[in-house]
Each structure stands twice: as C-alpha cells, then as structure tokens.
GROMACS .gro file of C-alpha atoms in nm:
model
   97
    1UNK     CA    1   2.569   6.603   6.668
    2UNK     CA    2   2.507   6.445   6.278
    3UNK     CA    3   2.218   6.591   6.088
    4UNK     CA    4   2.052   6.325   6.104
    5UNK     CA    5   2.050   6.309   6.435
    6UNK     CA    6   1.935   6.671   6.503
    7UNK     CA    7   1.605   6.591   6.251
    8UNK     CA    8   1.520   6.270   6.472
    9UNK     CA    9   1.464   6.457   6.723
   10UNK     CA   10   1.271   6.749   6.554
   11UNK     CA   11   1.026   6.468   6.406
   12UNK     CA   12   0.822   6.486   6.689
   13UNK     CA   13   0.541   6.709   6.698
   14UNK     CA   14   0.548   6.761   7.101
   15UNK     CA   15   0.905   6.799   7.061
   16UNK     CA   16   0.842   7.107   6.801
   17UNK     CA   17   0.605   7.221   7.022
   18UNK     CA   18   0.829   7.256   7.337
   19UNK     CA   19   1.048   7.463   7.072
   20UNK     CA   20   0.864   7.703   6.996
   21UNK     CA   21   0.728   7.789   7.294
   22UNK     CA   22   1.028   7.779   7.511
   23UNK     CA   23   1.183   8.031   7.198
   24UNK     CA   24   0.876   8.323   7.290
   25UNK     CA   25   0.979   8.315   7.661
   26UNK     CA   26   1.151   8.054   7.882
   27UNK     CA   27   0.894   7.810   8.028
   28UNK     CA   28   0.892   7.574   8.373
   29UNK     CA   29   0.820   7.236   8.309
   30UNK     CA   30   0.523   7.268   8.486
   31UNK     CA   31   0.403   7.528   8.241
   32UNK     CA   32   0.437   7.362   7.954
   33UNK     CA   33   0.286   7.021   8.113
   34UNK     CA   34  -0.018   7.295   8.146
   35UNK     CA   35  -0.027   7.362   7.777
   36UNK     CA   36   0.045   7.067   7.589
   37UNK     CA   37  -0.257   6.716   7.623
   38UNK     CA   38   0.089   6.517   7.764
   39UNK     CA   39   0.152   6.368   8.089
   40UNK     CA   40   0.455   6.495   8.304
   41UNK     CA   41   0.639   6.169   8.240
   42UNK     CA   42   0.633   6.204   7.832
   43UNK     CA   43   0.712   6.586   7.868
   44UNK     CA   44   1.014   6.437   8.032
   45UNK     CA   45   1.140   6.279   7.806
   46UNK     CA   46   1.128   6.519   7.525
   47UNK     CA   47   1.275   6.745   7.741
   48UNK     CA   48   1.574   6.527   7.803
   49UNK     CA   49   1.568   6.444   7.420
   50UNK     CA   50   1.579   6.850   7.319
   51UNK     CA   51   1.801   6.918   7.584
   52UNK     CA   52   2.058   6.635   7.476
   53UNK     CA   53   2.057   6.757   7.122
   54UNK     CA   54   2.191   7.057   7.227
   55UNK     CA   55   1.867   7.238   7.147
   56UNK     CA   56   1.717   7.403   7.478
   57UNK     CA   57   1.872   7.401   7.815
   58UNK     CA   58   1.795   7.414   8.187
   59UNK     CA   59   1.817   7.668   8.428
   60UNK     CA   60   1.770   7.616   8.809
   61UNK     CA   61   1.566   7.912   8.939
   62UNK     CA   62   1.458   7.894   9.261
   63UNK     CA   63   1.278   7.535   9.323
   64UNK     CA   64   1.194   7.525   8.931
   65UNK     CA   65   1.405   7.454   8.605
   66UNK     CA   66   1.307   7.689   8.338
   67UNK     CA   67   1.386   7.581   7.996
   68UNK     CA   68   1.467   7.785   7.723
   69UNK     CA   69   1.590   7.797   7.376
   70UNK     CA   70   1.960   7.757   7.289
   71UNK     CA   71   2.015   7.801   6.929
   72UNK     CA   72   1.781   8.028   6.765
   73UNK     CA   73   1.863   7.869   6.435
   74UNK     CA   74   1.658   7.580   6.499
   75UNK     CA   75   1.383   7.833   6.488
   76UNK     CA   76   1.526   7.932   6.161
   77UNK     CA   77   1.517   7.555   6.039
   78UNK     CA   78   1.159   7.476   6.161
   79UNK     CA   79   1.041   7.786   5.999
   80UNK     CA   80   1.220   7.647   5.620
   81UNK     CA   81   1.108   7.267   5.707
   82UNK     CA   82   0.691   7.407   5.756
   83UNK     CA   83   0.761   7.649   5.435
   84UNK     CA   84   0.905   7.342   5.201
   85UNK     CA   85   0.604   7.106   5.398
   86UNK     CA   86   0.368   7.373   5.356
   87UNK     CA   87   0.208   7.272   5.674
   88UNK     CA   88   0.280   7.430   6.024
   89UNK     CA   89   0.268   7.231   6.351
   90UNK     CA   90  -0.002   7.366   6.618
   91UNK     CA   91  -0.096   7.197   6.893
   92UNK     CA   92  -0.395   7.285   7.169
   93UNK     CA   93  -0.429   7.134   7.469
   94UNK     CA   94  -0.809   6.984   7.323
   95UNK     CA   95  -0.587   6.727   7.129
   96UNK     CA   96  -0.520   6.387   7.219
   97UNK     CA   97  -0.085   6.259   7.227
   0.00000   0.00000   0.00000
C-alpha cells in the first residue's frame, strides 16, 4: 500500500473510530453498529475500506466476524497525527454521521 493511500483511509473519522476500538478488544460488527450514530450499511463499508488497507482483519467465530486490529502501529500513527493536530477524535453515539 502507498502512504498516501494508507492516510485516505485514516481521514475518516468513523474509520478512526472503528480503530481504536477494535485495538482495546476485538469487536463484532454488530457491536460496533451499537456504538457508533452509523447505519449497518456505512459501517460496512469502512469496514471493507480498513480491512483492505491492511489495517484490521476478520475473524469468523461462531455465526459472527469479530474484527480486530492488525498493525498496532497504526495506533502509534494516530496517536503522532492527534499530537501534531492537537485535537483527538471522539465520537458518542449522541452525534449525528
């Protein structure tokens, strides 16, 4: 994958989001669908996206897929990217996509 390519897809906030909470523990779809104000279809996606890029991946555990974090670099990235921004991405499930 090109660098530039790798920060495409970390310019999403959602996509971030996913990230970091798949790196604390790995996470169903269905539990992060719970968590984040985005419908199952757009979780989709930026699950495909993150799992494309190499960043998270799948595993088939009984009749759910439980994502988790491949590369705990990236966590090592985001964390330098939100120091040089100053600003750290949150997200509740009160917001609106």
């Amino acid at each position: 994958m090109r660098v530039e390519e790798l920060f495409k897809v970390l310019s999403c906030r959602w996509r971030i989001a996913i990230v970091k909470m798949v790196a604390e523990q790995p996470l169903c779809q269905c539990e992060i669908e719970r968590m984040l104000p985005i419908d199952k279809t757009n979780l989709s996606r930026h699950v495909k996206l993150l799992r494309m890029a190499g960043i998270i991946e799948e595993e088939i555990q009984g009749p759910a897929k439980r994502i988790s974090l491949k590369d705990p670099r990236v966590l090592e990235l985001l964390a330098l990217a939100e120091a040089i921004a100053g600003d750290t991405v949150t997200v509740s499930r009160e917001e609106t996509p």
